PDB file of N, CA, C, O and CB in Angstrom:
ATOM      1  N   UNK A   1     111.544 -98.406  56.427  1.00  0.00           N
ATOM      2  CA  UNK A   1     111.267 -99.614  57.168  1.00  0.00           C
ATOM      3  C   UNK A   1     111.241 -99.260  58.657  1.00  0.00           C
ATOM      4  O   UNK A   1     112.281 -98.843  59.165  1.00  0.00           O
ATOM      5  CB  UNK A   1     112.324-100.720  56.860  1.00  0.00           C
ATOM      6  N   UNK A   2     109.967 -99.412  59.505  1.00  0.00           N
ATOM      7  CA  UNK A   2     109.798 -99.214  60.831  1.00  0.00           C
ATOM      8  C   UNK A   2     110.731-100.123  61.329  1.00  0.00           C
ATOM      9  O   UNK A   2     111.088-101.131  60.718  1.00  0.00           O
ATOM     10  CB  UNK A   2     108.438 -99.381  61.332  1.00  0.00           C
ATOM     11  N   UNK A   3     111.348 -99.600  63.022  1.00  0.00           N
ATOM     12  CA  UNK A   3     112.009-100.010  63.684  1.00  0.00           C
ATOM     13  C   UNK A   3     111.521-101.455  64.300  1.00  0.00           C
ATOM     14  O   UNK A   3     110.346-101.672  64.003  1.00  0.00           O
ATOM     15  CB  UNK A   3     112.238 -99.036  64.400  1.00  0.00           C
ATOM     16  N   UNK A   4     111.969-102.228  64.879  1.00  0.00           N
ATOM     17  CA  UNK A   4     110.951-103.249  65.636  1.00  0.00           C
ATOM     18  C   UNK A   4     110.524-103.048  66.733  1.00  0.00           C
ATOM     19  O   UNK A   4     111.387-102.709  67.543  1.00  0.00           O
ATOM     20  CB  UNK A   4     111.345-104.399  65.847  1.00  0.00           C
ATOM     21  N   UNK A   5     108.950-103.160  67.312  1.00  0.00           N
ATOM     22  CA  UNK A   5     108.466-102.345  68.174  1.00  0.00           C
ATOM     23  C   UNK A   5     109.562-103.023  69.822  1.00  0.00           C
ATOM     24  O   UNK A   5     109.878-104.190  70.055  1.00  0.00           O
ATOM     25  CB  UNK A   5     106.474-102.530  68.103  1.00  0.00           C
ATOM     26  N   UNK A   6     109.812-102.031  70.481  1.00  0.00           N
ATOM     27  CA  UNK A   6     110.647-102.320  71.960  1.00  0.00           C
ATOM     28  C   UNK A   6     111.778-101.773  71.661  1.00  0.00           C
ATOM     29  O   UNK A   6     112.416-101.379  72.637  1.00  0.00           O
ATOM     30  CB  UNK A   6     110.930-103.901  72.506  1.00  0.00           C
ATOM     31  N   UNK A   7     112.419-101.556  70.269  1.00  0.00           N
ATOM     32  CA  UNK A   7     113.934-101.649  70.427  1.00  0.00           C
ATOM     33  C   UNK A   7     113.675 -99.990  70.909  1.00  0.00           C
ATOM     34  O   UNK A   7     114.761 -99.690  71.405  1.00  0.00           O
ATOM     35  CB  UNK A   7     115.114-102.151  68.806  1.00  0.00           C
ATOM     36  N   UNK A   8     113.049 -99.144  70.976  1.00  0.00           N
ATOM     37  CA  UNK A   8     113.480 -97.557  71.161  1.00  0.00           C
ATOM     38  C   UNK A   8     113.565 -97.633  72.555  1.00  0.00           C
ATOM     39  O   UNK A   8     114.297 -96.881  73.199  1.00  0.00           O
ATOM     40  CB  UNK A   8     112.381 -96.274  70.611  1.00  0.00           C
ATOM     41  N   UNK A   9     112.772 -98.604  73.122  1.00  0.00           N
ATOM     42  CA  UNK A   9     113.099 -99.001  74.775  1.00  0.00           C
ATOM     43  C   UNK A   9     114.370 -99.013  75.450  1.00  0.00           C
ATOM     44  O   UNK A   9     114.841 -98.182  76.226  1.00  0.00           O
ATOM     45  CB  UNK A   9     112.740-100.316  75.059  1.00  0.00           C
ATOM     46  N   UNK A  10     114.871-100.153  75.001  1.00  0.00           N
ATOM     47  CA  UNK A  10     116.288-100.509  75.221  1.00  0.00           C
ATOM     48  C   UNK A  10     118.009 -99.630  74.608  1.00  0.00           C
ATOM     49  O   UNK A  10     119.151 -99.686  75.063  1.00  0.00           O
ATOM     50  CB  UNK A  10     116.147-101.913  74.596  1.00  0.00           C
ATOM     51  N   UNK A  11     117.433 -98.924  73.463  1.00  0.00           N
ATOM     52  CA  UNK A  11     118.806 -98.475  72.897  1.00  0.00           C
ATOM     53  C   UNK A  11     118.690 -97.141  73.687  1.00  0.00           C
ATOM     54  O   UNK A  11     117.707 -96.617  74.211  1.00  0.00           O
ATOM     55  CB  UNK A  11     119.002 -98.347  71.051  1.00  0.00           C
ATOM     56  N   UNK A  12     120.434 -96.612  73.590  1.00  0.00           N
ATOM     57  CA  UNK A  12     120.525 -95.155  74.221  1.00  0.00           C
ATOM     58  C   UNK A  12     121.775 -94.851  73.357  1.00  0.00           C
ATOM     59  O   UNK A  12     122.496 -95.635  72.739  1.00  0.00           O
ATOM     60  CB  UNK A  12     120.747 -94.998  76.092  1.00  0.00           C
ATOM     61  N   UNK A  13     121.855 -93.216  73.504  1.00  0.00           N
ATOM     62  CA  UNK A  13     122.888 -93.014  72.585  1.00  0.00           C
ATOM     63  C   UNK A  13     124.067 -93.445  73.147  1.00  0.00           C
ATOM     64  O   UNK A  13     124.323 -93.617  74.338  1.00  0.00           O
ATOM     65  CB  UNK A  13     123.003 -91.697  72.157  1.00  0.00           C
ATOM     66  N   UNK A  14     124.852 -93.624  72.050  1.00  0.00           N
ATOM     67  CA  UNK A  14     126.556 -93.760  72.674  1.00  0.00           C
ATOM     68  C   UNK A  14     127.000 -92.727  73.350  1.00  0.00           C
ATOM     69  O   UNK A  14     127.462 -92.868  74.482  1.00  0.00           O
ATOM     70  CB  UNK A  14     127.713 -93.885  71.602  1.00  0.00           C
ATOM     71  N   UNK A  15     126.936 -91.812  72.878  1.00  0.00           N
ATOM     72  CA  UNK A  15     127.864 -90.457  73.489  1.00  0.00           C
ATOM     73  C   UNK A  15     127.516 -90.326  74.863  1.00  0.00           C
ATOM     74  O   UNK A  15     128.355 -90.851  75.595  1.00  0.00           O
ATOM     75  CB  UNK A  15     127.543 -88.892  72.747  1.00  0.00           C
ATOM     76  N   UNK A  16     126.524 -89.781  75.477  1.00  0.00           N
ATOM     77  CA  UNK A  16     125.651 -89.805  76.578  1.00  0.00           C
ATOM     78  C   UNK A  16     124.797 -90.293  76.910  1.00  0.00           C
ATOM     79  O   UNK A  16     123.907 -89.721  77.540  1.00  0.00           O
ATOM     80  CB  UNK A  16     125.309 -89.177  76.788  1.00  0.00           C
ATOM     81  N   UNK A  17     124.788 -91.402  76.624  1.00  0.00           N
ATOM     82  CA  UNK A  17     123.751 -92.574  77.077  1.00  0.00           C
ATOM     83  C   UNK A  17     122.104 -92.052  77.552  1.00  0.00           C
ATOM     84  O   UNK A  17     121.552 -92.407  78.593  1.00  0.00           O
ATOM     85  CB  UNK A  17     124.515 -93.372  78.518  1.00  0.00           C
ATOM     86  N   UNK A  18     121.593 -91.264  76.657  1.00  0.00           N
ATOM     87  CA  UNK A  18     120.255 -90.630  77.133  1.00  0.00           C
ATOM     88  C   UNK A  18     119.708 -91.264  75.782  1.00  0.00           C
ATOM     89  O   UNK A  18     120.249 -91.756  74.792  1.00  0.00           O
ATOM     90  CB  UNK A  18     120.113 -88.722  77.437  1.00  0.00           C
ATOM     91  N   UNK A  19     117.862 -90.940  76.342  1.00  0.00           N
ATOM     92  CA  UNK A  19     117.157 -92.255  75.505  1.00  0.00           C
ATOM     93  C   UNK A  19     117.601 -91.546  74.215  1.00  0.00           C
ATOM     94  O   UNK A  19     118.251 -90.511  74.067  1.00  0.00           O
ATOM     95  CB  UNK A  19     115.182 -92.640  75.679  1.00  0.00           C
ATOM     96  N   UNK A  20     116.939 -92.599  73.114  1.00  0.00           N
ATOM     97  CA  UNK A  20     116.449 -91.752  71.696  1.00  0.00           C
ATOM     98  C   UNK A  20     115.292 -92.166  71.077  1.00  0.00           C
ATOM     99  O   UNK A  20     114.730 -93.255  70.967  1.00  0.00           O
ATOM    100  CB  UNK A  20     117.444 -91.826  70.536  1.00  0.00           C
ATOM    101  N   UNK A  21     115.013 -90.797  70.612  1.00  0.00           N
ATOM    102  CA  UNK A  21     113.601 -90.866  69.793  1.00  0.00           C
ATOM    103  C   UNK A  21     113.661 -91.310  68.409  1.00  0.00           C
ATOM    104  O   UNK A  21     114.757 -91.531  67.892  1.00  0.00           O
ATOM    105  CB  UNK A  21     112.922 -89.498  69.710  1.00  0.00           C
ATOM    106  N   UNK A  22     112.527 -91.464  67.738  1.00  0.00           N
ATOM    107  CA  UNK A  22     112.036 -92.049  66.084  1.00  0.00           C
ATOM    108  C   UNK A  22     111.965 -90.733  65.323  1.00  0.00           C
ATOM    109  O   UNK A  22     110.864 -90.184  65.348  1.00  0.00           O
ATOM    110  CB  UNK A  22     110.269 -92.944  65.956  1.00  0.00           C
ATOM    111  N   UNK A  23     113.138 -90.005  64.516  1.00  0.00           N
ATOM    112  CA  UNK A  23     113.002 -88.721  63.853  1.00  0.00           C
ATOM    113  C   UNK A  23     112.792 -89.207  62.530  1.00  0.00           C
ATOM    114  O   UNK A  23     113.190 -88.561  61.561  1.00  0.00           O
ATOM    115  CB  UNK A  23     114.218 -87.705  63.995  1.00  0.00           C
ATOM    116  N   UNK A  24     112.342 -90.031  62.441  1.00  0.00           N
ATOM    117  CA  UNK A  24     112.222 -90.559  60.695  1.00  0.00           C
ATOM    118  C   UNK A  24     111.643 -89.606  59.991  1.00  0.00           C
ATOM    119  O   UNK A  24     110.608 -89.105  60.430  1.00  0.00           O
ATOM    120  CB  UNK A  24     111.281 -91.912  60.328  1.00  0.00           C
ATOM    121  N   UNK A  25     112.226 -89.146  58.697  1.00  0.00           N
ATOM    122  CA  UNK A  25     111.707 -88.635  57.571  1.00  0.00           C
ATOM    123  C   UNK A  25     111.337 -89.631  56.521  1.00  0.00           C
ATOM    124  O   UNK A  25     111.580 -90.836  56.582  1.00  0.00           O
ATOM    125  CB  UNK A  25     112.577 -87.732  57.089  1.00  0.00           C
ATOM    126  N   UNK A  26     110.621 -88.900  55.383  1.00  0.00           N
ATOM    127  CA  UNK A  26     110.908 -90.064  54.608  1.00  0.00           C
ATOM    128  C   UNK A  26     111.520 -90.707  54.016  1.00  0.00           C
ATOM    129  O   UNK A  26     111.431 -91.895  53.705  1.00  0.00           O
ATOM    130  CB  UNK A  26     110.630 -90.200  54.181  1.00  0.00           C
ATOM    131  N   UNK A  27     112.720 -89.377  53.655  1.00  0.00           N
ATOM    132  CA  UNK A  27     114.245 -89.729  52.711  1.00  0.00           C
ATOM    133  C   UNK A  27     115.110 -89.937  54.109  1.00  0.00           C
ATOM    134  O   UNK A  27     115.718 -91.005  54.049  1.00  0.00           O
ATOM    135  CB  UNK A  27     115.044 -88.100  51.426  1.00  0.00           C
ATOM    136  N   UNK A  28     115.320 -89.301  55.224  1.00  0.00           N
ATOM    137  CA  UNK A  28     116.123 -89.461  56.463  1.00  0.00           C
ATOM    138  C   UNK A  28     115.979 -90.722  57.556  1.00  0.00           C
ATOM    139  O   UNK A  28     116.160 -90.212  58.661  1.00  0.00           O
ATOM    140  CB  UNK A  28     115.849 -88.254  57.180  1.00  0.00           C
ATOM    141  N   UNK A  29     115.841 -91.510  57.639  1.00  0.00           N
ATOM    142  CA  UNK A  29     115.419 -91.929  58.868  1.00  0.00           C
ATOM    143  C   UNK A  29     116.707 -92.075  59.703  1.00  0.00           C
ATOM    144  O   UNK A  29     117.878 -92.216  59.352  1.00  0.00           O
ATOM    145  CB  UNK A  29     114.582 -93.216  58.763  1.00  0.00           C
ATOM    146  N   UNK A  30     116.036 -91.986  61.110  1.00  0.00           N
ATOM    147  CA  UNK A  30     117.424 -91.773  61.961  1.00  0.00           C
ATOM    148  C   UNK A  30     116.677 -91.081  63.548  1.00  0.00           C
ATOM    149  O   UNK A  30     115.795 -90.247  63.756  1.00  0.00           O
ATOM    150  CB  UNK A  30     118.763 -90.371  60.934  1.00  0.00           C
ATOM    151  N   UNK A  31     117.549 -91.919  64.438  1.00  0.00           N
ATOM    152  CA  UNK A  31     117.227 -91.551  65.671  1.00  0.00           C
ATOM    153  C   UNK A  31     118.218 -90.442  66.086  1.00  0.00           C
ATOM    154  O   UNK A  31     119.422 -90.417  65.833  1.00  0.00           O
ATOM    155  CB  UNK A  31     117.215 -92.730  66.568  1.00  0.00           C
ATOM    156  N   UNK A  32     117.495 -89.530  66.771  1.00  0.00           N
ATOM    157  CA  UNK A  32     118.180 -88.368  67.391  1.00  0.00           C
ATOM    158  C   UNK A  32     117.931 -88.632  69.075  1.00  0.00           C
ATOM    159  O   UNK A  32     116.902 -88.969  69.662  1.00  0.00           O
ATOM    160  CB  UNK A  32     117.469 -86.803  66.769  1.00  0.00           C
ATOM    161  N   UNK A  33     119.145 -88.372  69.541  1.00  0.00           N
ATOM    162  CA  UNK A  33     119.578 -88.149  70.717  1.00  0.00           C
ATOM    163  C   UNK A  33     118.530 -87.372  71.775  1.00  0.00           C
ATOM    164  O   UNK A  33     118.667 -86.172  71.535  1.00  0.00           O
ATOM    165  CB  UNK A  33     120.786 -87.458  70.480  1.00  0.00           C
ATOM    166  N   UNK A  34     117.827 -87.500  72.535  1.00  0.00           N
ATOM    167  CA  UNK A  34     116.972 -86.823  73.534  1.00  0.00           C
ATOM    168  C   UNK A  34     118.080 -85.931  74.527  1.00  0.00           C
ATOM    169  O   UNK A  34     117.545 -84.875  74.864  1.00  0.00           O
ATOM    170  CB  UNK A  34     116.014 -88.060  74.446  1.00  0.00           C
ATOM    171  N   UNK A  35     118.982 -86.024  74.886  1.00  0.00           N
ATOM    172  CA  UNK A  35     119.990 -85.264  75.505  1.00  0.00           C
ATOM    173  C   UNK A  35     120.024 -83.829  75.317  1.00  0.00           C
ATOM    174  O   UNK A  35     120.148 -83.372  74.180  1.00  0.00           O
ATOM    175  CB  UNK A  35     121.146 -85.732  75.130  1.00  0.00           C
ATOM    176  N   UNK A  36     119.921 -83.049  76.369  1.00  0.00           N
ATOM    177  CA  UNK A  36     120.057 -81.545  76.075  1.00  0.00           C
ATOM    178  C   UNK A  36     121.376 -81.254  75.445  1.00  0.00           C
ATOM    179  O   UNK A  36     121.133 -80.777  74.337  1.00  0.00           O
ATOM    180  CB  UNK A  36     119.923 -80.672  77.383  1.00  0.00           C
ATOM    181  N   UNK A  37     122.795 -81.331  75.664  1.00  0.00           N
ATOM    182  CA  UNK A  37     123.453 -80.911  75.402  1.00  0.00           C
ATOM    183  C   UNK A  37     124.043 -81.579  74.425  1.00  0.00           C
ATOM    184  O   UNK A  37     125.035 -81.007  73.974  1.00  0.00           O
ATOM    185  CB  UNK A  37     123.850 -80.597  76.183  1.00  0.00           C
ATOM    186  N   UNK A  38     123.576 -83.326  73.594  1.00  0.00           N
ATOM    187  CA  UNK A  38     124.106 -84.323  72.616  1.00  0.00           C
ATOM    188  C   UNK A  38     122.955 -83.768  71.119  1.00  0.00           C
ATOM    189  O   UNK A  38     123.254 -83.081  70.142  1.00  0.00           O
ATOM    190  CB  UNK A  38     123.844 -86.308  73.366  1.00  0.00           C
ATOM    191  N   UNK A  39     122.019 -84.217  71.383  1.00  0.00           N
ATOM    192  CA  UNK A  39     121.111 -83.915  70.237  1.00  0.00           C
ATOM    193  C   UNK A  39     121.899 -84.642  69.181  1.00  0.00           C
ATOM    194  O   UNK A  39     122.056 -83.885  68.223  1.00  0.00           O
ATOM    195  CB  UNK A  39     120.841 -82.264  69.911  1.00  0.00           C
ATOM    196  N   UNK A  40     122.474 -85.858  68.978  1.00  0.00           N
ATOM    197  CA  UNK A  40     122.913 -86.028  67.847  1.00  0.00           C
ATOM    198  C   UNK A  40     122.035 -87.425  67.199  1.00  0.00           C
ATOM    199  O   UNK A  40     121.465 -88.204  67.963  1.00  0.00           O
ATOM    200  CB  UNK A  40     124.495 -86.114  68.000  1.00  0.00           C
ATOM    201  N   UNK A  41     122.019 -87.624  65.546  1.00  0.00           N
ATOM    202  CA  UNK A  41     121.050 -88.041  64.958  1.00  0.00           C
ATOM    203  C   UNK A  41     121.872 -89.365  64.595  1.00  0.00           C
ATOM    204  O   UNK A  41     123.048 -89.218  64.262  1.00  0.00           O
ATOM    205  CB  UNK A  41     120.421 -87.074  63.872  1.00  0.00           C
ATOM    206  N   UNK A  42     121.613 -89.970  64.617  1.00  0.00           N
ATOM    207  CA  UNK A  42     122.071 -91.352  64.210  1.00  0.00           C
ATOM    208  C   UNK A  42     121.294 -92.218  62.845  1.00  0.00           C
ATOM    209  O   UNK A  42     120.217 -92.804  62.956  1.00  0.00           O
ATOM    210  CB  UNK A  42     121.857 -92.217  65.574  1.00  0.00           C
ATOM    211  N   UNK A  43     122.064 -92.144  61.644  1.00  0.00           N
ATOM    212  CA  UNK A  43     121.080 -93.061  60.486  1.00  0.00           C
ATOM    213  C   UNK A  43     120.806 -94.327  60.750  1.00  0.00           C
ATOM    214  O   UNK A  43     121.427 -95.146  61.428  1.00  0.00           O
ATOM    215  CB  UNK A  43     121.665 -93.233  59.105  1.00  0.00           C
ATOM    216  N   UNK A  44     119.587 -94.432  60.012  1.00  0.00           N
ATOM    217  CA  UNK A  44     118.996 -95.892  59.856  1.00  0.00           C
ATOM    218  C   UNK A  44     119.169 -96.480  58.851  1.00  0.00           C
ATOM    219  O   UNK A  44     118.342 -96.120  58.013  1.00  0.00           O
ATOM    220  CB  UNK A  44     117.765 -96.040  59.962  1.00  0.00           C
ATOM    221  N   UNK A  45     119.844 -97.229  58.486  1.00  0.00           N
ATOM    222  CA  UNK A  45     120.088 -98.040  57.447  1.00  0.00           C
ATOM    223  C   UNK A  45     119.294 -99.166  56.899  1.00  0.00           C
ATOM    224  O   UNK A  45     119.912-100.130  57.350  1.00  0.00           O
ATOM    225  CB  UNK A  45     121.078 -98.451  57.689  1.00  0.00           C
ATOM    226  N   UNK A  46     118.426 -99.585  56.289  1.00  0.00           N
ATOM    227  CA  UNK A  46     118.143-101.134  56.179  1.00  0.00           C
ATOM    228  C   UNK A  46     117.494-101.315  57.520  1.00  0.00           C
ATOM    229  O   UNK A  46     117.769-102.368  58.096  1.00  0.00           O
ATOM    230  CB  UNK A  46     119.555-102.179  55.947  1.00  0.00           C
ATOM    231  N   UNK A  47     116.856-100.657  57.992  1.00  0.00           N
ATOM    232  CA  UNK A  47     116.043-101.046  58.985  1.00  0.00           C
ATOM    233  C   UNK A  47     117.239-101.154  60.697  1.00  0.00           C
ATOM    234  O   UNK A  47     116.826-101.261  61.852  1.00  0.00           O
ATOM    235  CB  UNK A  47     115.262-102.711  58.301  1.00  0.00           C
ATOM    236  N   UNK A  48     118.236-101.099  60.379  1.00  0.00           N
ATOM    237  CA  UNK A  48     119.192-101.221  61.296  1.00  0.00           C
ATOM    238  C   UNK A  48     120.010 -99.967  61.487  1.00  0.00           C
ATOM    239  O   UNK A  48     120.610 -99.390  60.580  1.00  0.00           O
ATOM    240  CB  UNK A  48     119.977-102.300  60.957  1.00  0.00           C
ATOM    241  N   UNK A  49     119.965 -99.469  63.214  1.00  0.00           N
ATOM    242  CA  UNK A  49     120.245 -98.354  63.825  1.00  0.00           C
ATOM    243  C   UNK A  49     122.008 -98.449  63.592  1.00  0.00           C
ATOM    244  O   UNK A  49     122.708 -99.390  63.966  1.00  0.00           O
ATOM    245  CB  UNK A  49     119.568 -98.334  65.460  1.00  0.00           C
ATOM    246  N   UNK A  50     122.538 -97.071  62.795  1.00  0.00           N
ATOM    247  CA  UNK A  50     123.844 -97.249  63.164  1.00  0.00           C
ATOM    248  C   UNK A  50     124.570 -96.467  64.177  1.00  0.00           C
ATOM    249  O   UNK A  50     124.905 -95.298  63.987  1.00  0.00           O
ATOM    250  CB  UNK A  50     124.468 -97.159  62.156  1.00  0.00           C
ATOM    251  N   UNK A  51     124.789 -97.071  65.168  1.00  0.00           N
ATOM    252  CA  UNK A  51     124.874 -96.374  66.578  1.00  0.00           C
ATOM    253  C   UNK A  51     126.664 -96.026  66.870  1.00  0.00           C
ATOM    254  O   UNK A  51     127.469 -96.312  67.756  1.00  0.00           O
ATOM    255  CB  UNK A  51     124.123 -97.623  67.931  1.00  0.00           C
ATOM    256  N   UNK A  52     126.694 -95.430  65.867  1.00  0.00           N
ATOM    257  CA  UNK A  52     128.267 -94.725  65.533  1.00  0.00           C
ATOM    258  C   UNK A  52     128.425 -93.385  66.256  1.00  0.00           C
ATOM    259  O   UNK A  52     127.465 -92.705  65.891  1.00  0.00           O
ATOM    260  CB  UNK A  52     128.518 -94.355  63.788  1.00  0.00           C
ATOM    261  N   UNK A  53     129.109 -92.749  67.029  1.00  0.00           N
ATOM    262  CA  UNK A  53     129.574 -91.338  67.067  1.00  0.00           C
ATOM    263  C   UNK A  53     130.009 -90.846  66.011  1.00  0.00           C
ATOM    264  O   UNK A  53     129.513 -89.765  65.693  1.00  0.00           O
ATOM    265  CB  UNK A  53     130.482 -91.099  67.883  1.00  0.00           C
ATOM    266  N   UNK A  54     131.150 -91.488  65.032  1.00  0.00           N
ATOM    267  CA  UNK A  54     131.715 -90.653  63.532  1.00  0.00           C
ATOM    268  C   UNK A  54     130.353 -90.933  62.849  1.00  0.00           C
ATOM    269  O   UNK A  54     129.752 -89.880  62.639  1.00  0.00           O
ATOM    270  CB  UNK A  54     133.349 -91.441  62.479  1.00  0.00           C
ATOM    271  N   UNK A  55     129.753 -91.928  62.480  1.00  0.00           N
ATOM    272  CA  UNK A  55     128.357 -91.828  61.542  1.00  0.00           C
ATOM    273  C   UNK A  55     127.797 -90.514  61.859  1.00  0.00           C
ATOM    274  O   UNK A  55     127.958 -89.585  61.068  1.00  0.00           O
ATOM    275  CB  UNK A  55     127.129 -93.046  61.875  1.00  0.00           C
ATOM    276  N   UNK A  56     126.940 -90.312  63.309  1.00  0.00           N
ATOM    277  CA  UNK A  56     126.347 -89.463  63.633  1.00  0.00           C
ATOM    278  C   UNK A  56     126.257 -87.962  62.689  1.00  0.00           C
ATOM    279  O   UNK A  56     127.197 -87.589  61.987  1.00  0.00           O
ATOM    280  CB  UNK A  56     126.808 -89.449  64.801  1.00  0.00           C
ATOM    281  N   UNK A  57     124.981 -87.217  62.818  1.00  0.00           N
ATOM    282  CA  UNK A  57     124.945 -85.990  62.326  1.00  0.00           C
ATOM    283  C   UNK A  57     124.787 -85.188  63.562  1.00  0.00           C
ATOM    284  O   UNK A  57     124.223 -85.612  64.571  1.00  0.00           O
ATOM    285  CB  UNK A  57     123.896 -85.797  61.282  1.00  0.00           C
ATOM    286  N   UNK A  58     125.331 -83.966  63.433  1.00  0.00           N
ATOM    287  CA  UNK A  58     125.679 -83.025  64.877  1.00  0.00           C
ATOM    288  C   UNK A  58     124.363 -82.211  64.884  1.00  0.00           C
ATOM    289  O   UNK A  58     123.647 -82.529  63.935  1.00  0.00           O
ATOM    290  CB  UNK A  58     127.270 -81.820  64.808  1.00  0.00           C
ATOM    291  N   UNK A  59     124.100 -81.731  65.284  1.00  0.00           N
ATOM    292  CA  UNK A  59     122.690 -81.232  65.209  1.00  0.00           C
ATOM    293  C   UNK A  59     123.068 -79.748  65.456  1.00  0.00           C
ATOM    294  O   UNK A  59     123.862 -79.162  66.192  1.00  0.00           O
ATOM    295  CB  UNK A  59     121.548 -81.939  66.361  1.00  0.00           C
ATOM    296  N   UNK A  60     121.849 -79.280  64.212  1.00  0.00           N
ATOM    297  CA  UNK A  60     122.093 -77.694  63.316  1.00  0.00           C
ATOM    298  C   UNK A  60     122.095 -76.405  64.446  1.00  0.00           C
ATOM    299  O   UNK A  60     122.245 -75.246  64.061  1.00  0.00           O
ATOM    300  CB  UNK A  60     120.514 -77.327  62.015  1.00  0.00           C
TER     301      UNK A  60
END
């Protein structure tokens, strides 16, 4: 389920507040962190961003 168009505008990560991008797979969806030194991925649930630090996946 696509995001609703604007929200990638407005959200930023928790950790370091830098934007995030649309890394959707087809089994994954989930925004990852644009931050050089955060890179972390955040799942999408039900169409809804879960903008957790413990959710988060750390990036490989």
């Amino acid at each position: 389920m696509p995001l609703e168009a604007g929200l990638l505008d407005i959200l930023a990560c928790p950790a370091c507040h830098a934007p995030l991008k649309d890394a959707t797979a087809e089994e994954t969806p989930e925004l990852v962190c644009t931050g050089a030194d955060c890179g972390l991925a955040y799942p999408v649930r039900d169409g809804i961003p879960v903008l957790l630090v413990d959710e988060a996946r750390r990036p490989a």
